């Protein structure tokens, strides 16, 4: 083990330990001086230790990242920390500057939290717009001289300790290390570095290793505990990825009267951009003796063009077809924005995810949303996913926003992982059903089951019941949208798993009093779609057009719904069936309540990004436009020439859909922040 005697390695490890120790001290200062957690009997020792565990892993990550420039200078081939005074000067300058910025960030974070109750984030930069006023306020509110002195003294002591370590470790007599020992040391250090940066050593799917993320600090759902688990430097960096101008308030105000009418906000409450409205118990609620259970099943990467009920040949989905025939079948159902994370966001928040770059769930400033789901009082709430819920920070969104949520993810299941997405969908359904069937009959529940198998690499697990791969010529499949036989069989496997789940559910005690809600999250790449209306392919709507069924034998009669319906409408619609009176602060609407605009119109995004292409769609028409409303055109969805612009022939339809699209786009961006739940 002579590699451990390396002067450079010992120096770098010591500097990392020094930086880590400094951050531990600063974390303790935040805990006992600012967090509000210390001494509060509402916080258990276990919960506090969990927050510290997450926070320390963030601190170690930052310490290692800060050490990397020194490692580069230490291991330069000729001029390095051992041989060059110039390189040592550069290292000293870097380390001093890094320490100054590190401690200053903590000081600003302490002040920000004391003032606003949130950790330092990019919104603090707004204070720079009025530098003179902000500076005067700080000077008059805080002991600036003492704080500055503490800042400089703490940096000086840490810098002195770093110089002492440099002299002690780099200037001693070297030890000869063989190439074999050096290679062994490199391998061991690389593995340890990997796990330290990853922030976890267990429950790792090495096919898809997801690093520790800020969302995991908020798994308790408590704001103070979550704040205790953050590292202010890393958290501030995460928030810098948020656009500087997340919404245009003037545009929101311009379209507010239209959107308030669209949502049914009472006239007396249409002020100050209020979207909160109380929805009373509806006459169309189910006639049941006890509250019905609700199970949402998200069908990964399943577009309407893949499902037999929508006209797809080759019988890929016989089980979903039977569900469509026996329940409510939505012929024109659209997700507002494609992508799994964006679909999950819209499902629960009722707001289209129009974030310009990454999904809204990755924005730590808006991850605690008000939700219709929280109006399901007395319900136990479950989220079942076969893989790691930290992906796209989904766990942070659902754990912070859904009261009392019970999350089951990778590491919680009995079954082993089969691929990058965790356990197989069949085992996910099996174990989820076992959990739900074990609940008392008088305990209503809401469950969300997120499938993942219909996704590359299209894994067909070795143990998957009696499912058999079907051999169909790929050139034949390509004529109707399938890019490969593997993709076709992945759809069939998803359908098979749904069928198996419904068999188990029918044998359970909860089946007869449960509403099952099935929907696709988006379509995946297609070839050509002769079995679908030309508009789906020509206008690029096939990605947003997904299957949707509500199935509850004995509770609802079969029905074909011809209206255009959006994903954001699903939760309010189910709330109406359950018979709730509830607050709705979202863009979703109960589809059984007549739409003020006549033919139901829904918002869809065709092309994402900072300057998206989006529009509004009904059963018969579609308006699309650029992000600023330019190049707007009207299209007839049943036309053989869907690219033709019909705006001049139907000016009233064009104007109505144009304004609704513009209004919903601007309002969605605003609602990200307006719908944040500030109560916790």
XYZ file of C-alpha atoms in Angstrom:
680
model
C 0.000 0.000 0.000
C 2.902 2.341 -0.699
C 0.593 4.410 -2.959
C -0.916 5.853 0.230
C 2.456 7.493 0.962
C 2.243 9.687 -2.148
C 2.952 13.291 -1.130
C 0.517 14.740 -3.645
C -2.259 12.317 -2.740
C -1.883 13.021 0.981
C -1.888 16.757 0.299
C -5.032 16.624 -1.832
C -6.839 14.413 0.681
C -5.855 16.781 3.479
C -7.082 19.851 1.583
C -10.350 18.054 0.832
C -10.714 17.183 4.525
C -9.950 20.776 5.484
C -12.583 22.188 3.130
C -15.072 19.583 4.261
C -14.409 20.384 7.931
C -14.932 24.089 7.239
C -18.298 23.380 5.628
C -19.298 21.119 8.527
C -18.627 23.985 10.938
C -20.629 26.376 8.759
C -23.459 23.814 8.557
C -23.518 23.655 12.347
C -23.709 27.454 12.479
C -26.709 27.380 10.149
C -28.345 24.556 12.113
C -28.087 26.140 15.534
C -28.166 29.776 14.547
C -30.588 30.135 11.646
C -32.546 27.016 10.653
C -35.153 27.095 13.416
C -34.820 23.314 13.736
C -32.579 23.252 16.807
C -34.605 23.041 19.997
C -37.922 22.571 18.218
C -39.655 19.486 19.701
C -41.550 18.929 16.440
C -38.340 17.708 14.800
C -37.149 14.256 15.814
C -33.487 13.414 16.163
C -33.842 10.897 13.337
C -35.266 13.488 10.938
C -32.486 15.958 11.804
C -29.811 13.304 11.319
C -31.302 12.404 7.936
C -31.054 16.059 6.892
C -27.450 16.208 8.102
C -26.642 13.009 6.234
C -27.833 14.531 2.970
C -26.164 17.863 3.677
C -22.796 16.305 4.527
C -22.806 14.402 1.262
C -23.387 17.672 -0.590
C -20.535 19.237 1.403
C -18.190 16.399 0.499
C -19.128 16.770 -3.161
C -18.295 20.472 -3.107
C -15.041 19.877 -1.232
C -13.944 17.402 -3.898
C -14.935 19.726 -6.729
C -12.964 22.566 -5.131
C -9.966 20.254 -4.802
C -9.892 19.336 -8.513
C -8.010 22.450 -9.743
C -5.319 21.757 -7.130
C -5.159 18.142 -8.322
C -4.608 19.363 -11.873
C -1.776 21.641 -10.713
C -0.272 18.861 -8.593
C -0.103 16.334 -11.389
C 1.096 18.492 -14.278
C 3.937 16.566 -15.986
C 6.850 18.989 -15.458
C 5.790 22.205 -13.800
C 3.659 21.296 -10.801
C 3.206 21.957 -7.093
C 6.317 19.949 -6.248
C 8.706 21.634 -8.668
C 7.482 25.112 -9.564
C 7.169 28.175 -7.322
C 4.975 29.775 -9.996
C 2.523 26.886 -9.919
C 2.434 27.066 -6.113
C 1.647 30.792 -6.342
C -1.216 30.035 -8.746
C -2.490 27.350 -6.361
C -2.308 29.752 -3.413
C -4.165 32.439 -5.334
C -6.862 29.986 -6.384
C -7.270 28.578 -2.890
C -7.465 31.998 -1.261
C -10.046 33.244 -3.774
C -12.071 30.020 -3.460
C -12.111 30.309 0.335
C -13.143 33.949 0.216
C -16.039 33.174 -2.107
C -17.029 30.028 -0.208
C -17.303 31.697 3.199
C -18.878 34.828 1.707
C -21.562 32.679 0.082
C -22.336 31.104 3.449
C -22.533 34.510 5.118
C -24.911 35.803 2.444
C -26.901 32.593 2.750
C -27.261 33.023 6.514
C -28.518 36.571 6.036
C -30.863 35.591 3.222
C -32.385 32.805 5.304
C -32.750 35.032 8.347
C -34.485 37.655 6.216
C -36.703 35.524 3.924
C -36.704 32.000 5.352
C -35.193 30.423 2.209
C -31.642 29.476 1.281
C -29.667 31.761 -1.001
C -30.815 31.452 -4.614
C -30.639 33.329 -7.883
C -33.547 35.604 -6.981
C -31.218 37.354 -4.519
C -29.550 38.982 -7.527
C -32.560 41.288 -7.754
C -31.105 43.237 -4.852
C -28.265 44.295 -7.172
C -30.770 46.312 -9.191
C -30.914 48.815 -6.318
C -27.379 48.498 -5.033
C -27.365 51.732 -3.033
C -30.605 50.965 -1.203
C -29.675 47.328 -0.614
C -26.248 48.275 0.710
C -27.708 50.851 3.082
C -30.303 48.353 4.323
C -27.593 45.763 5.026
C -25.405 48.346 6.779
C -28.250 49.481 9.005
C -29.591 45.989 9.714
C -26.500 43.885 10.381
C -23.163 44.270 12.216
C -21.303 44.504 8.940
C -17.909 45.278 10.485
C -17.987 42.259 12.784
C -19.325 40.014 10.027
C -16.532 41.155 7.692
C -13.960 40.590 10.418
C -15.333 37.088 11.027
C -15.248 36.389 7.304
C -11.609 37.430 6.920
C -10.428 35.709 10.107
C -12.093 32.391 9.206
C -10.615 32.527 5.703
C -7.179 33.469 7.052
C -7.149 30.584 9.533
C -8.247 28.086 6.912
C -5.721 29.412 4.392
C -2.945 29.240 7.006
C -3.908 25.627 7.744
C -3.753 24.830 4.013
C -0.261 26.358 3.717
C 0.889 24.400 6.772
C -0.404 21.170 5.204
C 1.387 22.025 1.969
C 4.716 22.503 3.747
C 4.215 19.436 5.917
C 3.225 17.070 3.117
C 4.719 18.312 -0.153
C 8.167 19.218 1.159
C 8.935 15.954 2.936
C 11.229 13.281 1.492
C 9.445 11.393 -1.309
C 8.661 7.650 -1.187
C 9.329 5.545 -4.233
C 6.093 4.103 -5.613
C 6.008 1.445 -8.302
C 3.824 1.746 -11.407
C 1.678 -1.133 -10.173
C 1.089 0.570 -6.847
C 0.381 3.874 -8.568
C -2.169 2.190 -10.852
C -3.822 0.478 -7.894
C -3.980 3.753 -6.014
C -5.485 5.536 -8.993
C -8.174 2.870 -9.378
C -9.121 2.954 -5.693
C -9.183 6.769 -5.602
C -11.291 6.894 -8.769
C -13.883 4.512 -7.296
C -14.036 6.450 -4.024
C -14.268 9.738 -5.904
C -17.115 8.362 -8.036
C -19.187 7.344 -5.025
C -18.442 10.581 -3.186
C -19.529 12.721 -6.132
C -22.549 10.480 -6.686
C -23.513 11.048 -3.061
C -24.737 7.516 -2.393
C -23.270 4.051 -1.866
C -26.446 1.961 -1.845
C -29.546 1.536 -4.014
C -27.500 2.397 -7.102
C -28.626 1.204 -10.504
C -25.262 1.200 -12.279
C -27.013 1.213 -15.647
C -28.407 4.608 -14.668
C -26.556 6.007 -11.610
C -28.511 9.045 -10.430
C -26.519 11.445 -8.241
C -27.781 12.974 -5.017
C -29.914 16.001 -5.896
C -31.370 18.924 -3.998
C -34.813 17.339 -4.210
C -33.756 14.581 -1.804
C -33.237 17.162 0.923
C -36.971 17.850 0.779
C -38.220 14.265 0.937
C -39.681 14.944 4.372
C -41.857 17.651 2.826
C -40.733 20.053 5.576
C -39.204 23.320 4.402
C -36.890 23.841 7.395
C -35.544 20.281 7.336
C -35.096 20.500 3.600
C -33.138 23.735 3.972
C -30.907 22.083 6.571
C -30.009 19.393 4.038
C -28.827 21.809 1.327
C -25.386 23.144 0.510
C -25.785 26.860 -0.274
C -23.114 26.982 -2.976
C -24.459 24.000 -4.934
C -28.056 25.090 -4.390
C -27.320 28.617 -5.601
C -25.693 27.177 -8.718
C -28.736 24.997 -9.416
C -30.994 28.039 -9.272
C -28.800 30.003 -11.710
C -30.068 27.652 -14.421
C -33.493 29.285 -14.088
C -34.299 31.950 -16.733
C -33.765 35.514 -15.561
C -37.285 36.534 -16.645
C -39.467 33.483 -16.006
C -42.744 35.183 -17.005
C -44.198 38.338 -18.546
C -46.624 39.795 -16.008
C -47.989 42.386 -18.411
C -48.956 39.636 -20.854
C -50.571 37.653 -18.031
C -52.619 40.722 -17.067
C -53.631 41.274 -20.691
C -55.096 37.789 -21.019
C -56.349 37.437 -17.455
C -60.038 38.266 -18.180
C -60.113 35.594 -20.901
C -58.351 32.943 -18.800
C -60.451 33.727 -15.723
C -63.576 33.166 -17.847
C -62.052 29.983 -19.302
C -61.393 28.612 -15.798
C -64.706 29.675 -14.331
C -63.283 32.062 -11.725
C -66.308 33.847 -10.160
C -66.587 37.428 -11.393
C -66.383 38.835 -7.862
C -62.987 37.135 -7.447
C -61.462 38.251 -10.754
C -58.852 40.594 -9.381
C -55.130 40.636 -8.592
C -54.509 37.768 -11.026
C -56.478 35.385 -8.821
C -56.961 31.896 -10.284
C -58.180 30.218 -7.084
C -61.768 29.075 -7.294
C -63.910 26.793 -5.187
C -65.517 23.925 -7.093
C -68.641 22.586 -5.417
C -69.777 18.967 -5.350
C -71.159 18.206 -8.798
C -74.436 16.491 -9.661
C -72.484 14.022 -11.811
C -70.589 12.581 -8.846
C -70.647 8.820 -8.476
C -73.436 7.304 -6.399
C -71.308 5.321 -3.931
C -71.582 4.498 -0.240
C -67.937 5.184 0.553
C -65.249 7.264 -1.146
C -63.958 5.449 -4.233
C -60.284 4.637 -4.615
C -58.328 6.092 -7.523
C -55.465 4.438 -9.433
C -53.563 6.377 -12.104
C -51.484 4.273 -14.509
C -49.032 6.243 -16.633
C -48.233 4.332 -19.824
C -44.648 5.126 -20.750
C -44.026 6.358 -24.314
C -47.419 5.198 -25.520
C -49.045 7.374 -28.138
C -52.568 6.975 -29.478
C -51.128 5.815 -32.789
C -49.799 2.667 -31.056
C -53.153 1.560 -29.614
C -55.647 -0.674 -31.395
C -58.644 1.302 -30.157
C -57.339 4.261 -32.175
C -57.013 2.210 -35.358
C -53.551 0.667 -35.112
C -53.302 -2.714 -36.906
C -51.392 -5.824 -35.765
C -53.367 -6.017 -32.484
C -50.662 -4.583 -30.187
C -52.964 -3.636 -27.273
C -55.896 -6.037 -26.758
C -56.102 -5.329 -23.005
C -56.164 -1.553 -23.353
C -58.692 -1.955 -26.172
C -61.017 -3.838 -23.809
C -60.552 -1.150 -21.180
C -61.438 1.509 -23.780
C -64.540 -0.441 -24.762
C -65.683 -0.932 -21.174
C -64.952 2.548 -19.823
C -64.668 6.160 -20.879
C -62.673 6.324 -24.084
C -61.150 9.696 -24.962
C -60.599 9.940 -28.716
C -58.921 13.350 -28.707
C -56.704 13.477 -25.639
C -53.482 15.509 -25.547
C -50.590 16.021 -23.182
C -49.705 19.737 -23.231
C -45.945 19.097 -23.504
C -44.184 15.837 -24.341
C -41.673 14.132 -22.071
C -42.180 11.950 -19.022
C -41.105 14.514 -16.420
C -43.242 17.214 -18.037
C -46.241 14.865 -18.120
C -45.862 14.029 -14.423
C -45.637 17.741 -13.641
C -48.815 18.527 -15.587
C -50.682 15.555 -14.107
C -50.184 16.664 -10.527
C -49.919 20.449 -10.783
C -52.508 20.994 -13.534
C -50.088 23.422 -15.227
C -48.494 22.777 -18.637
C -44.733 22.447 -18.216
C -43.587 25.244 -20.505
C -40.175 25.541 -18.826
C -37.817 26.692 -21.596
C -35.012 24.199 -21.039
C -35.241 21.389 -18.497
C -38.470 20.244 -16.863
C -40.112 22.464 -14.260
C -39.591 19.742 -11.650
C -35.877 20.582 -11.740
C -36.507 24.170 -10.604
C -36.025 24.250 -6.810
C -37.889 27.563 -6.499
C -41.202 26.077 -7.669
C -41.070 22.493 -6.470
C -43.679 22.938 -3.714
C -46.934 23.351 -5.634
C -50.575 23.546 -4.602
C -52.439 20.528 -5.984
C -56.013 19.342 -6.381
C -54.808 15.958 -5.105
C -54.400 17.413 -1.613
C -58.161 18.005 -1.567
C -58.627 14.218 -1.363
C -58.926 14.373 2.427
C -58.688 11.095 4.312
C -57.040 9.320 1.368
C -53.737 7.505 1.669
C -51.605 8.558 -1.264
C -49.040 6.356 -3.002
C -46.499 6.879 -5.768
C -45.071 3.672 -7.262
C -42.102 3.754 -9.642
C -39.763 0.890 -10.513
C -36.652 3.041 -10.787
C -35.135 5.964 -8.924
C -37.577 8.816 -8.294
C -34.704 11.311 -8.031
C -34.633 11.322 -11.816
C -35.632 14.848 -12.919
C -36.141 15.655 -9.199
C -39.594 14.080 -9.373
C -39.248 12.935 -5.767
C -38.736 16.523 -4.629
C -41.879 17.665 -6.441
C -44.205 14.941 -5.214
C -42.825 14.632 -1.681
C -42.966 18.369 -1.034
C -46.305 18.969 -2.713
C -48.454 15.924 -1.884
C -49.489 15.711 1.747
C -48.584 12.411 3.377
C -47.309 10.785 0.191
C -45.887 7.259 0.492
C -43.211 6.855 -2.183
C -42.017 3.431 -3.320
C -39.005 3.439 -5.623
C -35.826 1.585 -6.523
C -34.525 -0.135 -3.396
C -37.989 -0.548 -1.858
C -39.028 -3.497 -4.019
C -38.517 -7.231 -3.518
C -37.911 -7.820 -7.236
C -34.453 -7.161 -8.729
C -33.724 -4.471 -11.304
C -33.904 -5.650 -14.906
C -32.447 -2.609 -16.678
C -31.723 1.084 -16.398
C -35.344 1.790 -15.398
C -35.390 -0.499 -12.356
C -37.701 -3.463 -11.808
C -39.941 -4.732 -14.581
C -43.402 -3.251 -15.073
C -44.946 -6.642 -14.333
C -43.280 -6.786 -10.914
C -44.141 -3.138 -10.334
C -47.814 -3.925 -10.920
C -47.635 -7.104 -8.833
C -46.051 -5.505 -5.769
C -48.131 -2.324 -6.045
C -51.292 -4.409 -6.162
C -50.188 -6.349 -3.072
C -49.696 -3.090 -1.151
C -53.093 -1.712 -2.184
C -54.896 -4.987 -1.510
C -53.500 -5.074 2.028
C -55.238 -1.814 2.971
C -58.433 -1.898 5.052
C -61.629 -1.831 2.999
C -62.721 1.433 4.623
C -59.447 3.206 3.815
C -59.713 5.120 0.513
C -56.499 5.578 -1.431
C -54.982 7.339 -4.415
C -52.164 5.524 -6.219
C -49.973 6.602 -9.124
C -48.185 3.790 -10.968
C -45.419 4.960 -13.322
C -44.466 2.325 -15.876
C -41.157 2.454 -17.730
C -40.736 -0.694 -19.829
C -41.903 0.780 -23.150
C -38.675 2.712 -23.454
C -35.248 2.057 -24.839
C -33.588 -0.397 -24.444
C -37.035 -2.126 -24.795
C -36.037 -4.861 -22.369
C -38.102 -8.055 -22.423
C -37.388 -9.537 -18.951
C -36.559 -13.229 -18.780
C -39.243 -13.703 -16.136
C -42.359 -12.003 -17.444
C -45.238 -14.427 -17.118
C -46.341 -16.147 -20.305
C -45.670 -13.184 -22.585
C -44.248 -14.228 -25.938
C -42.495 -12.063 -28.495
C -44.405 -11.876 -31.768
C -42.484 -12.011 -35.040
C -43.818 -9.430 -37.516
C -41.841 -8.174 -40.488
C -40.272 -4.821 -39.707
C -41.129 -3.381 -43.119
C -44.798 -4.128 -42.411
C -44.595 -2.550 -38.947
C -42.888 0.519 -40.382
C -45.922 1.189 -42.569
C -47.938 1.920 -39.424
C -45.538 3.832 -37.212
C -43.345 1.204 -35.545
C -39.638 1.730 -36.096
C -38.683 -1.827 -35.159
C -40.037 -5.168 -34.002
C -38.486 -4.482 -30.589
C -40.567 -1.318 -30.258
C -43.717 -3.148 -31.339
C -43.163 -5.928 -28.819
C -42.390 -3.421 -26.072
C -45.855 -1.933 -26.644
C -47.342 -5.416 -26.552
C -45.462 -6.134 -23.323
C -46.781 -2.959 -21.713
C -50.298 -3.953 -22.698
C -49.745 -7.490 -21.404
C -48.576 -6.125 -18.053
C -51.640 -3.886 -17.834
C -53.798 -6.945 -18.507
C -52.061 -8.931 -15.764
C -52.515 -6.068 -13.327
C -56.224 -5.863 -14.077
C -56.538 -9.625 -13.451
C -54.935 -9.226 -10.032
C -56.964 -6.115 -9.301
C -60.247 -7.911 -10.133
C -59.351 -10.516 -7.540
C -58.648 -7.857 -4.917
C -60.994 -6.354 -2.364
C -60.542 -2.832 -3.751
C -61.470 -3.372 -7.410
C -65.243 -2.798 -7.237
C -64.810 0.613 -5.593
C -61.932 1.935 -7.675
C -61.598 4.370 -10.575
C -58.741 3.323 -12.873
C -57.222 6.106 -14.972
C -54.934 5.174 -17.883
C -52.998 7.643 -20.038
C -49.834 7.811 -22.125
C -47.146 10.316 -21.246
C -46.109 10.974 -24.864
C -45.567 9.204 -28.139
C -42.115 8.116 -29.276
C -40.610 8.419 -32.727
C -42.792 7.155 -35.521
C -42.380 6.380 -39.198
C -45.705 7.007 -40.916
C -49.324 6.844 -39.722
C -51.773 5.956 -42.507
C -54.283 4.718 -39.904
C -54.471 8.147 -38.231
C -55.897 11.462 -39.545
C -53.278 13.206 -41.730
C -53.162 16.165 -39.335
C -51.559 14.062 -36.615
C -48.472 13.448 -38.693
C -48.388 16.556 -40.875
C -48.854 19.034 -38.001
C -46.657 17.126 -35.567
C -49.517 16.387 -33.158
C -48.836 12.663 -32.902
C -46.354 13.234 -30.056
C -48.991 14.972 -27.913
C -51.908 12.722 -28.901
C -51.957 9.873 -26.392
C -54.456 7.251 -25.214
C -56.684 7.962 -22.236
C -59.317 5.805 -20.581
C -61.195 5.975 -17.297
C -62.343 2.538 -16.228
C -64.600 1.677 -13.302
C -66.970 -1.231 -14.011
C -70.083 -0.896 -11.897
C -69.416 2.787 -11.213
C -69.487 4.365 -14.684
C -71.101 3.376 -17.969
C -69.017 2.988 -21.153
C -68.772 6.233 -23.064
C -66.885 7.653 -26.038
C -65.774 11.236 -25.436
C -65.356 13.178 -28.654
C -64.308 16.513 -27.109
C -60.658 17.474 -27.049
C -59.368 16.934 -23.519
C -56.051 17.845 -21.891
C -53.966 15.991 -19.343
C -54.365 18.916 -16.927
C -58.118 18.176 -16.860
C -57.757 14.637 -15.524
C -57.320 15.360 -11.809
C -60.270 17.835 -11.604
C -62.416 15.389 -13.581
C -61.655 12.582 -11.147
C -62.286 14.950 -8.225
C -65.722 15.602 -9.724
C -66.446 11.871 -10.000
C -65.343 11.287 -6.416
C -67.711 14.020 -5.258
C -65.288 16.524 -3.752
C -65.752 20.190 -3.135
C -62.264 21.492 -3.689
C -60.008 24.462 -4.331
C -58.568 24.562 -7.826
C -55.632 26.899 -8.497
C -54.564 25.297 -11.775
C -55.433 25.378 -15.468
C -57.244 22.043 -15.265
C -61.044 21.753 -15.507
C -63.614 19.030 -14.870
C -64.616 17.875 -18.351
C -68.196 17.238 -17.225
C -68.676 20.931 -16.504
C -69.570 22.762 -19.758
C -66.688 24.763 -21.224
C -67.298 28.538 -21.534
C -65.547 28.620 -24.921
C -67.982 26.111 -26.481
C -65.931 23.375 -28.123
C -63.299 22.470 -25.529
C -59.937 24.014 -26.378
C -56.622 22.814 -24.994
C -53.066 24.106 -24.992
C -50.282 22.086 -26.663
C -46.579 22.705 -27.300
C -45.227 21.316 -30.574
C -41.641 22.462 -30.233
C -40.037 23.118 -26.867
C -37.310 25.581 -25.984
C -36.838 29.243 -25.082
C -38.867 30.172 -28.164
C -41.444 27.381 -28.419
C -44.023 26.684 -31.099
C -47.415 26.082 -29.492
C -51.136 26.389 -30.055
C -54.680 25.572 -29.012
C -56.588 22.540 -30.231
C -60.242 21.530 -30.311
C -61.891 18.459 -31.785
C -61.965 20.085 -35.226
C -59.431 22.935 -35.328
C -55.878 23.728 -34.364
C -54.161 27.116 -34.157
C -50.379 27.138 -33.990
C -47.932 30.019 -33.652
C -44.460 31.060 -32.604
C -43.690 31.945 -28.989
C -44.615 35.611 -29.487
C -47.798 34.902 -31.468
C -46.232 35.496 -34.876
C -46.865 33.312 -37.936
C -50.167 32.082 -36.518
C -52.218 29.743 -38.707
C -55.505 27.856 -38.391
C -55.822 24.223 -39.486
C -58.761 21.841 -39.904
C -57.982 18.485 -38.337
C -60.264 16.452 -40.610
C -58.869 17.957 -43.802
C -56.956 15.933 -46.374
C -54.728 18.989 -46.633
C -54.078 19.779 -42.949
C -51.299 22.262 -43.774
C -53.762 24.706 -45.338
C -54.367 27.912 -43.387
C -58.108 28.419 -42.758
C -57.815 31.585 -40.649
C -59.503 33.816 -43.251
C -62.412 31.418 -43.773
C -62.978 31.030 -39.992
C -61.840 34.324 -38.415
C -63.864 33.908 -35.209
C -62.473 30.440 -34.529
C -58.984 31.678 -35.304
C -59.223 34.648 -32.953
C -60.691 32.597 -30.104
C -58.049 29.871 -30.292
C -55.226 32.347 -30.857
C -56.077 34.266 -27.693
C -56.586 31.115 -25.653
C -53.213 29.759 -26.746
C -51.399 33.017 -25.980
C -53.215 33.370 -22.679
C -52.488 29.824 -21.521
C -48.831 30.036 -22.480
C -48.261 33.264 -20.558
C -50.429 32.122 -17.643
C -48.622 28.779 -17.370
C -45.282 30.543 -17.004
C -46.760 32.794 -14.327
C -48.519 29.955 -12.502
C -45.207 28.159 -11.932
C -44.512 30.812 -9.287
C -48.014 31.948 -8.348
C -49.060 28.374 -7.518
C -46.173 27.761 -5.103
C -47.491 26.669 -1.709
C -45.957 29.087 0.775
C -47.698 27.605 3.809
C -44.967 25.087 4.583
